PDB file of C-alpha atoms in Angstrom:
ATOM      1  CA  MET A   1     -35.383 -27.592 100.345  1.00 48.00           C
ATOM      2  CA  ASN A   2     -32.510 -25.562 100.951  1.00 53.00           C
ATOM      3  CA  ALA A   3     -30.397 -27.487  98.671  1.00 51.00           C
ATOM      4  CA  PHE A   4     -32.384 -26.276  95.835  1.00 47.00           C
ATOM      5  CA  ARG A   5     -31.878 -22.577  96.566  1.00 52.00           C
ATOM      6  CA  PRO A   6     -28.663 -21.960  94.954  1.00 49.00           C
ATOM      7  CA  LEU A   7     -29.814 -23.527  91.828  1.00 45.00           C
ATOM      8  CA  VAL A   8     -32.918 -21.359  91.780  1.00 45.00           C
ATOM      9  CA  LEU A   9     -30.919 -18.228  92.416  1.00 45.00           C
ATOM     10  CA  LEU A  10     -28.476 -19.169  89.532  1.00 46.00           C
ATOM     11  CA  ILE A  11     -31.453 -19.825  87.161  1.00 44.00           C
ATOM     12  CA  CYS A  12     -32.840 -16.274  88.260  1.00 48.00           C
ATOM     13  CA  CYS A  13     -29.623 -14.835  87.674  1.00 47.00           C
ATOM     14  CA  PHE A  14     -29.344 -16.194  84.160  1.00 44.00           C
ATOM     15  CA  ALA A  15     -32.815 -15.233  83.257  1.00 44.00           C
ATOM     16  CA  ILE A  16     -32.440 -11.819  84.435  1.00 42.00           C
ATOM     17  CA  SER A  17     -29.070 -11.593  82.693  1.00 42.00           C
ATOM     18  CA  ASP A  18     -30.918 -12.752  79.192  1.00 41.00           C
ATOM     19  CA  MET A  19     -33.673 -10.246  79.740  1.00 38.00           C
ATOM     20  CA  VAL A  20     -31.169  -7.405  80.050  1.00 34.00           C
ATOM     21  CA  SER A  21     -29.060  -8.575  77.189  1.00 33.00           C
ATOM     22  CA  ALA A  22     -32.397  -8.993  75.126  1.00 38.00           C
ATOM     23  CA  LYS A  23     -33.499  -5.597  76.010  1.00 37.00           C
ATOM     24  CA  LYS A  24     -30.097  -3.872  75.127  1.00 34.00           C
ATOM     25  CA  THR A  25     -30.051  -5.983  71.904  1.00 54.00           C
ATOM     26  CA  ILE A  26     -33.625  -4.720  71.180  1.00 55.00           C
ATOM     27  CA  ASN A  27     -32.535  -0.995  72.114  1.00 76.00           C
ATOM     28  CA  GLU A  28     -29.525  -0.976  69.569  1.00 89.00           C
ATOM     29  CA  PRO A  29     -30.747   0.422  66.310  1.00 96.00           C
ATOM     30  CA  PHE A  30     -30.663  -1.761  63.357  1.00 97.00           C
ATOM     31  CA  VAL A  31     -28.474   0.047  60.899  1.00 98.00           C
ATOM     32  CA  LEU A  32     -29.886   0.038  57.164  1.00 98.00           C
ATOM     33  CA  ALA A  33     -27.551   1.129  54.227  1.00 97.00           C
ATOM     34  CA  SER A  34     -29.226   3.075  51.576  1.00 95.00           C
ATOM     35  CA  ILE A  35     -27.304   3.439  48.086  1.00 88.00           C
ATOM     36  CA  GLN A  36     -29.938   5.853  46.465  1.00 85.00           C
ATOM     37  CA  PRO A  37     -28.817   9.337  45.919  1.00 80.00           C
ATOM     38  CA  GLU A  38     -29.908  11.696  48.585  1.00 82.00           C
ATOM     39  CA  GLY A  39     -33.097  13.675  47.721  1.00 80.00           C
ATOM     40  CA  SER A  40     -34.157  11.105  44.978  1.00 83.00           C
ATOM     41  CA  LYS A  41     -37.792   9.891  45.280  1.00 85.00           C
ATOM     42  CA  GLN A  42     -36.778   6.550  45.079  1.00 87.00           C
ATOM     43  CA  ARG A  43     -34.899   6.979  48.438  1.00 90.00           C
ATOM     44  CA  GLN A  44     -37.750   9.048  49.869  1.00 93.00           C
ATOM     45  CA  LEU A  45     -40.444   6.215  49.123  1.00 93.00           C
ATOM     46  CA  LEU A  46     -37.852   3.454  50.491  1.00 95.00           C
ATOM     47  CA  VAL A  47     -37.276   5.531  53.758  1.00 97.00           C
ATOM     48  CA  LYS A  48     -40.974   5.462  54.475  1.00 97.00           C
ATOM     49  CA  ILE A  49     -41.407   2.035  53.763  1.00 97.00           C
ATOM     50  CA  TYR A  50     -38.650   0.823  55.967  1.00 98.00           C
ATOM     51  CA  THR A  51     -39.439   3.328  58.773  1.00 98.00           C
ATOM     52  CA  GLU A  52     -42.977   1.911  58.794  1.00 98.00           C
ATOM     53  CA  LEU A  53     -41.687  -1.587  58.574  1.00 98.00           C
ATOM     54  CA  PHE A  54     -39.634  -1.251  61.636  1.00 98.00           C
ATOM     55  CA  GLU A  55     -41.831   0.639  63.566  1.00 98.00           C
ATOM     56  CA  ARG A  56     -44.529  -2.108  63.155  1.00 97.00           C
ATOM     57  CA  MET A  57     -41.538  -4.464  64.223  1.00 97.00           C
ATOM     58  CA  GLU A  58     -40.881  -2.252  67.202  1.00 96.00           C
ATOM     59  CA  VAL A  59     -37.246  -2.382  66.367  1.00 96.00           C
ATOM     60  CA  PRO A  60     -35.307   1.108  66.477  1.00 97.00           C
ATOM     61  CA  LEU A  61     -33.864   2.078  62.738  1.00 97.00           C
ATOM     62  CA  GLU A  62     -30.893   4.063  61.603  1.00 98.00           C
ATOM     63  CA  ILE A  63     -30.653   4.667  57.813  1.00 97.00           C
ATOM     64  CA  VAL A  64     -27.188   5.660  56.602  1.00 97.00           C
ATOM     65  CA  ASN A  65     -26.244   6.597  53.006  1.00 94.00           C
ATOM     66  CA  MET A  66     -23.279   4.877  51.137  1.00 93.00           C
ATOM     67  CA  PRO A  67     -21.561   4.388  48.106  1.00 89.00           C
ATOM     68  CA  LEU A  68     -22.444   1.130  46.282  1.00 87.00           C
ATOM     69  CA  LYS A  69     -19.029  -0.693  46.786  1.00 88.00           C
ATOM     70  CA  ARG A  70     -18.750   0.291  50.356  1.00 93.00           C
ATOM     71  CA  ALA A  71     -22.377  -0.570  51.244  1.00 94.00           C
ATOM     72  CA  SER A  72     -21.611  -4.119  50.127  1.00 94.00           C
ATOM     73  CA  GLU A  73     -18.290  -4.238  51.887  1.00 95.00           C
ATOM     74  CA  ASP A  74     -19.936  -3.034  55.195  1.00 97.00           C
ATOM     75  CA  ALA A  75     -22.916  -5.077  54.986  1.00 97.00           C
ATOM     76  CA  ASN A  76     -20.840  -8.424  54.208  1.00 96.00           C
ATOM     77  CA  SER A  77     -18.601  -7.980  57.047  1.00 97.00           C
ATOM     78  CA  GLY A  78     -21.643  -6.847  59.395  1.00 97.00           C
ATOM     79  CA  LYS A  79     -20.545  -3.186  60.123  1.00 97.00           C
ATOM     80  CA  VAL A  80     -24.232  -2.350  58.886  1.00 97.00           C
ATOM     81  CA  ASP A  81     -27.095  -4.648  59.474  1.00 98.00           C
ATOM     82  CA  GLY A  82     -29.003  -4.559  56.078  1.00 98.00           C
ATOM     83  CA  GLN A  83     -29.439  -2.830  52.851  1.00 97.00           C
ATOM     84  CA  PHE A  84     -32.201  -0.998  50.861  1.00 96.00           C
ATOM     85  CA  GLY A  85     -32.163  -3.179  47.926  1.00 94.00           C
ATOM     86  CA  ARG A  86     -30.297  -5.463  45.921  1.00 94.00           C
ATOM     87  CA  ILE A  87     -30.699  -8.065  43.134  1.00 92.00           C
ATOM     88  CA  PHE A  88     -31.874 -11.613  43.528  1.00 94.00           C
ATOM     89  CA  GLU A  89     -28.695 -13.191  43.052  1.00 93.00           C
ATOM     90  CA  TYR A  90     -26.623 -10.649  45.387  1.00 94.00           C
ATOM     91  CA  GLY A  91     -26.288 -13.431  48.059  1.00 94.00           C
ATOM     92  CA  GLU A  92     -24.390 -15.540  45.587  1.00 93.00           C
ATOM     93  CA  ARG A  93     -21.650 -13.323  45.747  1.00 91.00           C
ATOM     94  CA  TYR A  94     -21.927 -11.815  49.148  1.00 95.00           C
ATOM     95  CA  THR A  95     -22.535 -15.053  51.217  1.00 96.00           C
ATOM     96  CA  ASN A  96     -23.022 -13.265  54.474  1.00 98.00           C
ATOM     97  CA  GLN A  97     -26.131 -11.769  53.056  1.00 97.00           C
ATOM     98  CA  GLN A  98     -29.537 -13.177  53.478  1.00 97.00           C
ATOM     99  CA  ARG A  99     -32.475 -12.007  51.118  1.00 98.00           C
ATOM    100  CA  VAL A 100     -35.857 -11.009  52.334  1.00 98.00           C
ATOM    101  CA  ASP A 101     -38.183 -12.392  49.724  1.00 97.00           C
ATOM    102  CA  PHE A 102     -40.230  -9.256  48.993  1.00 97.00           C
ATOM    103  CA  PRO A 103     -39.452  -7.102  45.692  1.00 95.00           C
ATOM    104  CA  ILE A 104     -39.119  -3.682  47.140  1.00 94.00           C
ATOM    105  CA  ILE A 105     -38.487  -1.765  43.973  1.00 90.00           C
ATOM    106  CA  GLN A 106     -37.508  -2.129  40.222  1.00 88.00           C
ATOM    107  CA  SER A 107     -34.613  -0.953  38.420  1.00 86.00           C
ATOM    108  CA  THR A 108     -33.755  -0.955  34.605  1.00 88.00           C
ATOM    109  CA  LEU A 109     -30.300  -0.846  33.463  1.00 91.00           C
ATOM    110  CA  LEU A 110     -29.586   1.153  30.359  1.00 92.00           C
ATOM    111  CA  ALA A 111     -26.551   1.463  27.876  1.00 95.00           C
ATOM    112  CA  PHE A 112     -25.483   5.306  27.124  1.00 94.00           C
ATOM    113  CA  ALA A 113     -23.236   6.260  24.496  1.00 95.00           C
ATOM    114  CA  HIS A 114     -21.875   9.881  22.708  1.00 96.00           C
ATOM    115  CA  ILE A 115     -24.619  11.587  20.756  1.00 94.00           C
ATOM    116  CA  ASN A 116     -22.744  10.962  17.487  1.00 96.00           C
ATOM    117  CA  SER A 117     -22.193   7.222  18.324  1.00 95.00           C
ATOM    118  CA  LYS A 118     -23.535   4.671  15.562  1.00 94.00           C
ATOM    119  CA  ILE A 119     -23.326   1.722  17.916  1.00 95.00           C
ATOM    120  CA  ASN A 120     -26.336  -0.392  17.651  1.00 90.00           C
ATOM    121  CA  ILE A 121     -27.587  -2.805  20.528  1.00 90.00           C
ATOM    122  CA  ASN A 122     -30.699  -4.693  20.089  1.00 87.00           C
ATOM    123  CA  ASN A 123     -30.195  -8.028  22.022  1.00 89.00           C
ATOM    124  CA  GLY A 124     -29.493  -6.822  25.433  1.00 91.00           C
ATOM    125  CA  TRP A 125     -26.123  -7.998  27.207  1.00 95.00           C
ATOM    126  CA  ASP A 126     -25.475 -10.463  24.372  1.00 95.00           C
ATOM    127  CA  SER A 127     -25.192  -7.669  21.972  1.00 94.00           C
ATOM    128  CA  LEU A 128     -21.791  -7.008  23.557  1.00 95.00           C
ATOM    129  CA  GLU A 129     -20.430 -10.564  23.155  1.00 94.00           C
ATOM    130  CA  GLY A 130     -17.300 -10.409  20.985  1.00 89.00           C
ATOM    131  CA  THR A 131     -17.439  -6.772  20.407  1.00 93.00           C
ATOM    132  CA  ARG A 132     -14.434  -4.469  20.845  1.00 94.00           C
ATOM    133  CA  TYR A 133     -16.456  -1.749  22.480  1.00 96.00           C
ATOM    134  CA  SER A 134     -14.873  -0.124  25.665  1.00 97.00           C
ATOM    135  CA  VAL A 135     -17.540  -0.519  28.333  1.00 97.00           C
ATOM    136  CA  GLU A 136     -17.866   1.106  31.774  1.00 97.00           C
ATOM    137  CA  TYR A 137     -20.401   0.653  34.650  1.00 95.00           C
ATOM    138  CA  GLN A 138     -20.638   2.119  38.261  1.00 91.00           C
ATOM    139  CA  ARG A 139     -18.667   0.259  40.705  1.00 90.00           C
ATOM    140  CA  GLY A 140     -20.796  -1.722  42.902  1.00 85.00           C
ATOM    141  CA  MET A 141     -23.579  -2.572  40.655  1.00 89.00           C
ATOM    142  CA  LEU A 142     -23.528  -6.339  40.806  1.00 89.00           C
ATOM    143  CA  SER A 143     -25.770  -6.995  37.982  1.00 91.00           C
ATOM    144  CA  SER A 144     -23.808  -5.073  35.555  1.00 94.00           C
ATOM    145  CA  ARG A 145     -20.687  -6.602  36.639  1.00 93.00           C
ATOM    146  CA  MET A 146     -21.934 -10.079  36.456  1.00 92.00           C
ATOM    147  CA  ASN A 147     -23.345  -9.614  32.797  1.00 94.00           C
ATOM    148  CA  LEU A 148     -20.359  -7.701  31.596  1.00 96.00           C
ATOM    149  CA  GLU A 149     -17.698  -9.932  32.769  1.00 94.00           C
ATOM    150  CA  ASN A 150     -18.989 -12.920  31.063  1.00 91.00           C
ATOM    151  CA  ARG A 151     -19.298 -10.886  27.817  1.00 95.00           C
ATOM    152  CA  VAL A 152     -16.741  -8.279  27.601  1.00 96.00           C
ATOM    153  CA  LYS A 153     -12.750  -8.947  27.401  1.00 95.00           C
ATOM    154  CA  SER A 154     -11.302  -7.561  30.632  1.00 95.00           C
ATOM    155  CA  SER A 155      -9.146  -5.141  28.545  1.00 96.00           C
ATOM    156  CA  ASN A 156     -11.983  -3.460  27.497  1.00 96.00           C
ATOM    157  CA  LEU A 157     -14.100  -3.286  30.791  1.00 97.00           C
ATOM    158  CA  SER A 158     -13.782  -0.822  33.605  1.00 96.00           C
ATOM    159  CA  SER A 159     -15.844   0.782  36.315  1.00 95.00           C
ATOM    160  CA  VAL A 160     -16.121   4.472  37.743  1.00 93.00           C
ATOM    161  CA  THR A 161     -17.146   5.330  41.120  1.00 89.00           C
ATOM    162  CA  ASN A 162     -20.303   7.585  40.066  1.00 86.00           C
ATOM    163  CA  ALA A 163     -22.482   8.320  37.220  1.00 87.00           C
ATOM    164  CA  GLU A 164     -20.809  11.646  36.503  1.00 89.00           C
ATOM    165  CA  GLN A 165     -17.372  10.044  35.875  1.00 92.00           C
ATOM    166  CA  GLY A 166     -18.960   7.596  33.476  1.00 92.00           C
ATOM    167  CA  LEU A 167     -20.711  10.273  31.460  1.00 92.00           C
ATOM    168  CA  LEU A 168     -17.685  12.538  31.229  1.00 94.00           C
ATOM    169  CA  LYS A 169     -15.734   9.750  29.789  1.00 95.00           C
ATOM    170  CA  LEU A 170     -18.565   9.195  27.254  1.00 94.00           C
ATOM    171  CA  LYS A 171     -18.612  12.931  26.292  1.00 94.00           C
ATOM    172  CA  TYR A 172     -14.967  13.034  25.857  1.00 95.00           C
ATOM    173  CA  ARG A 173     -15.242   9.672  23.842  1.00 96.00           C
ATOM    174  CA  ARG A 174     -12.783   7.803  26.155  1.00 96.00           C
ATOM    175  CA  THR A 175     -15.352   4.980  26.327  1.00 96.00           C
ATOM    176  CA  ASP A 176     -17.866   3.809  24.046  1.00 97.00           C
ATOM    177  CA  ILE A 177     -20.778   2.398  26.357  1.00 97.00           C
ATOM    178  CA  PHE A 178     -21.672   3.414  29.796  1.00 96.00           C
ATOM    179  CA  ILE A 179     -24.183   1.138  31.708  1.00 95.00           C
ATOM    180  CA  HIS A 180     -26.254   2.716  34.621  1.00 92.00           C
ATOM    181  CA  THR A 181     -29.739   2.420  36.110  1.00 87.00           C
ATOM    182  CA  ASN A 182     -32.577   4.781  34.933  1.00 78.00           C
ATOM    183  CA  GLY A 183     -33.836   7.170  37.748  1.00 67.00           C
ATOM    184  CA  VAL A 184     -34.641  10.789  38.346  1.00 58.00           C
ATOM    185  CA  ALA A 185     -31.160  11.329  39.701  1.00 59.00           C
ATOM    186  CA  LEU A 186     -29.661  10.269  36.655  1.00 72.00           C
ATOM    187  CA  GLU A 187     -32.105  12.327  34.607  1.00 71.00           C
ATOM    188  CA  ASN A 188     -30.804  15.336  36.561  1.00 69.00           C
ATOM    189  CA  VAL A 189     -27.220  14.769  35.789  1.00 75.00           C
ATOM    190  CA  LEU A 190     -28.002  14.523  32.187  1.00 77.00           C
ATOM    191  CA  LYS A 191     -29.860  17.717  32.034  1.00 78.00           C
ATOM    192  CA  ASN A 192     -26.618  19.338  33.387  1.00 82.00           C
ATOM    193  CA  PRO A 193     -25.427  21.701  30.401  1.00 86.00           C
ATOM    194  CA  GLU A 194     -22.104  19.706  30.666  1.00 86.00           C
ATOM    195  CA  PHE A 195     -23.687  16.691  29.589  1.00 86.00           C
ATOM    196  CA  ARG A 196     -26.772  18.204  27.518  1.00 86.00           C
ATOM    197  CA  GLY A 197     -26.257  17.243  23.886  1.00 89.00           C
ATOM    198  CA  TYR A 198     -23.505  14.879  24.158  1.00 92.00           C
ATOM    199  CA  ILE A 199     -25.157  11.803  25.654  1.00 91.00           C
ATOM    200  CA  LYS A 200     -27.970   9.556  24.543  1.00 91.00           C
ATOM    201  CA  PRO A 201     -29.478   6.220  25.778  1.00 91.00           C
ATOM    202  CA  ILE A 202     -29.064   3.570  23.202  1.00 93.00           C
ATOM    203  CA  ALA A 203     -30.553   0.381  24.633  1.00 93.00           C
ATOM    204  CA  MET A 204     -32.353  -0.979  27.675  1.00 92.00           C
ATOM    205  CA  MET A 205     -30.169  -3.870  28.847  1.00 93.00           C
ATOM    206  CA  GLN A 206     -32.185  -5.541  31.853  1.00 90.00           C
ATOM    207  CA  THR A 207     -35.011  -4.514  34.209  1.00 89.00           C
ATOM    208  CA  VAL A 208     -34.491  -6.436  37.663  1.00 89.00           C
ATOM    209  CA  PHE A 209     -36.422  -6.375  40.961  1.00 92.00           C
ATOM    210  CA  LEU A 210     -34.349  -5.227  44.016  1.00 93.00           C
ATOM    211  CA  TYR A 211     -34.935  -6.878  47.259  1.00 96.00           C
ATOM    212  CA  PRO A 212     -34.077  -6.167  51.151  1.00 97.00           C
ATOM    213  CA  TYR A 213     -30.835  -7.847  52.055  1.00 98.00           C
ATOM    214  CA  VAL A 214     -29.995  -8.415  55.994  1.00 98.00           C
ATOM    215  CA  HIS A 215     -26.682 -10.008  57.487  1.00 98.00           C
ATOM    216  CA  LYS A 216     -27.097 -13.388  58.333  1.00 97.00           C
ATOM    217  CA  LYS A 217     -26.735 -12.696  62.112  1.00 97.00           C
ATOM    218  CA  HIS A 218     -30.386 -11.162  61.650  1.00 97.00           C
ATOM    219  CA  LYS A 219     -31.642 -14.055  59.684  1.00 96.00           C
ATOM    220  CA  LYS A 220     -34.353 -14.843  62.458  1.00 96.00           C
ATOM    221  CA  MET A 221     -35.821 -11.562  61.575  1.00 97.00           C
ATOM    222  CA  VAL A 222     -36.374 -12.277  58.005  1.00 97.00           C
ATOM    223  CA  PRO A 223     -39.800 -14.088  58.303  1.00 97.00           C
ATOM    224  CA  ALA A 224     -41.180 -11.324  60.189  1.00 97.00           C
ATOM    225  CA  MET A 225     -39.766  -8.766  57.719  1.00 98.00           C
ATOM    226  CA  GLU A 226     -41.484 -10.528  54.927  1.00 98.00           C
ATOM    227  CA  ASN A 227     -44.819 -10.885  56.650  1.00 98.00           C
ATOM    228  CA  THR A 228     -44.863  -7.334  57.826  1.00 98.00           C
ATOM    229  CA  LEU A 229     -44.060  -5.921  54.348  1.00 97.00           C
ATOM    230  CA  GLN A 230     -46.904  -8.278  52.867  1.00 97.00           C
ATOM    231  CA  GLU A 231     -49.282  -6.857  55.310  1.00 98.00           C
ATOM    232  CA  MET A 232     -48.204  -3.352  54.397  1.00 97.00           C
ATOM    233  CA  LYS A 233     -49.037  -4.127  50.907  1.00 96.00           C
ATOM    234  CA  LYS A 234     -52.236  -5.555  51.358  1.00 96.00           C
ATOM    235  CA  ASP A 235     -53.383  -2.797  53.750  1.00 97.00           C
ATOM    236  CA  GLY A 236     -52.332  -0.142  51.058  1.00 95.00           C
ATOM    237  CA  THR A 237     -49.749   1.392  52.946  1.00 96.00           C
ATOM    238  CA  ILE A 238     -47.153   1.103  50.629  1.00 95.00           C
ATOM    239  CA  MET A 239     -49.294   2.231  47.869  1.00 94.00           C
ATOM    240  CA  HIS A 240     -50.262   5.167  49.782  1.00 94.00           C
ATOM    241  CA  TYR A 241     -46.770   6.083  50.421  1.00 95.00           C
ATOM    242  CA  CYS A 242     -45.894   5.654  46.651  1.00 93.00           C
ATOM    243  CA  LYS A 243     -48.611   8.124  45.605  1.00 93.00           C
ATOM    244  CA  GLU A 244     -47.556  10.466  48.374  1.00 94.00           C
ATOM    245  CA  VAL A 245     -43.860  10.574  46.891  1.00 92.00           C
ATOM    246  CA  TYR A 246     -44.545  10.572  43.453  1.00 89.00           C
ATOM    247  CA  THR A 247     -47.740  12.687  43.314  1.00 89.00           C
ATOM    248  CA  SER A 248     -48.237  13.505  39.564  1.00 81.00           C
ATOM    249  CA  ASP A 249     -45.977  10.766  38.408  1.00 78.00           C
ATOM    250  CA  SER A 250     -47.820   8.204  40.744  1.00 81.00           C
ATOM    251  CA  ASN A 251     -49.731   6.407  37.595  1.00 80.00           C
ATOM    252  CA  ASN A 252     -46.242   5.692  36.172  1.00 77.00           C
ATOM    253  CA  PHE A 253     -44.653   4.728  39.206  1.00 79.00           C
ATOM    254  CA  CYS A 254     -47.309   3.326  41.550  1.00 86.00           C
ATOM    255  CA  SER A 255     -49.987   1.586  39.268  1.00 78.00           C
ATOM    256  CA  ASN A 256     -48.062  -1.655  39.057  1.00 77.00           C
ATOM    257  CA  TRP A 257     -45.850  -1.305  42.081  1.00 82.00           C
ATOM    258  CA  PRO A 258     -43.043  -2.435  42.379  1.00 83.00           C
ATOM    259  CA  ALA A 259     -42.845  -2.820  38.679  1.00 69.00           C
ATOM    260  CA  VAL A 260     -42.414   0.639  37.027  1.00 61.00           C
ATOM    261  CA  LYS A 261     -43.832   1.452  33.535  1.00 54.00           C
ATOM    262  CA  PHE A 262     -40.590   2.304  31.635  1.00 50.00           C
ATOM    263  CA  GLN A 263     -40.760   3.807  28.131  1.00 47.00           C
ATOM    264  CA  PHE A 264     -37.190   3.974  26.297  1.00 44.00           C
TER     265      PHE A 264
END
């Protein structure tokens, strides 16, 4: 009987050690990267959704804002645990990223040009095939990069750090076309006297859904995240938050969530 005591003590020690380790892991916040501009309504909505999601899962959450490209690098390396929203194919380029199969928001990519430009784009990305237009996009926008690399000569393709840089280059005719997502944040930039009367949208290039992504070390969390998000959709929590954020614009932004009515 006494021969079993060391084995029992050893098993107990391992069990206690595992419990302590698990508790420490649970108490460490899950760091989620946001690429949405501070103060934007899209970010406000996603903060509410993700805060509720992780509260229901009883996991501490920390949200950090990052530029597009850095968010991809830090998420893929595991420096941050997940991201607010990326396109469906994101994991094909960033192989350490695991998609959560729940479309969280919709994004529309637009083409902008100088107000006096005669450029005519009527067939989306394919309209740029074989053209000599100089085209720019915001660094870190994977959907833009993937579609442009296959259609625009590398000598005519470049990227910028933010929307302001891209629009300035359009204003001074240093590029022909700038690709960026629609949104209140960009609209506010375009209302700036520096750009008003100089820039115009010329085409809607693509509409895509964005999905939550986590590092593959957290892949066991994915089913719980998907189920909890579905519960939040069914019980009206997401719709409640959408209407709370968009108020007077809720019919446009929330009636067919996550799709958004968009008139070009």
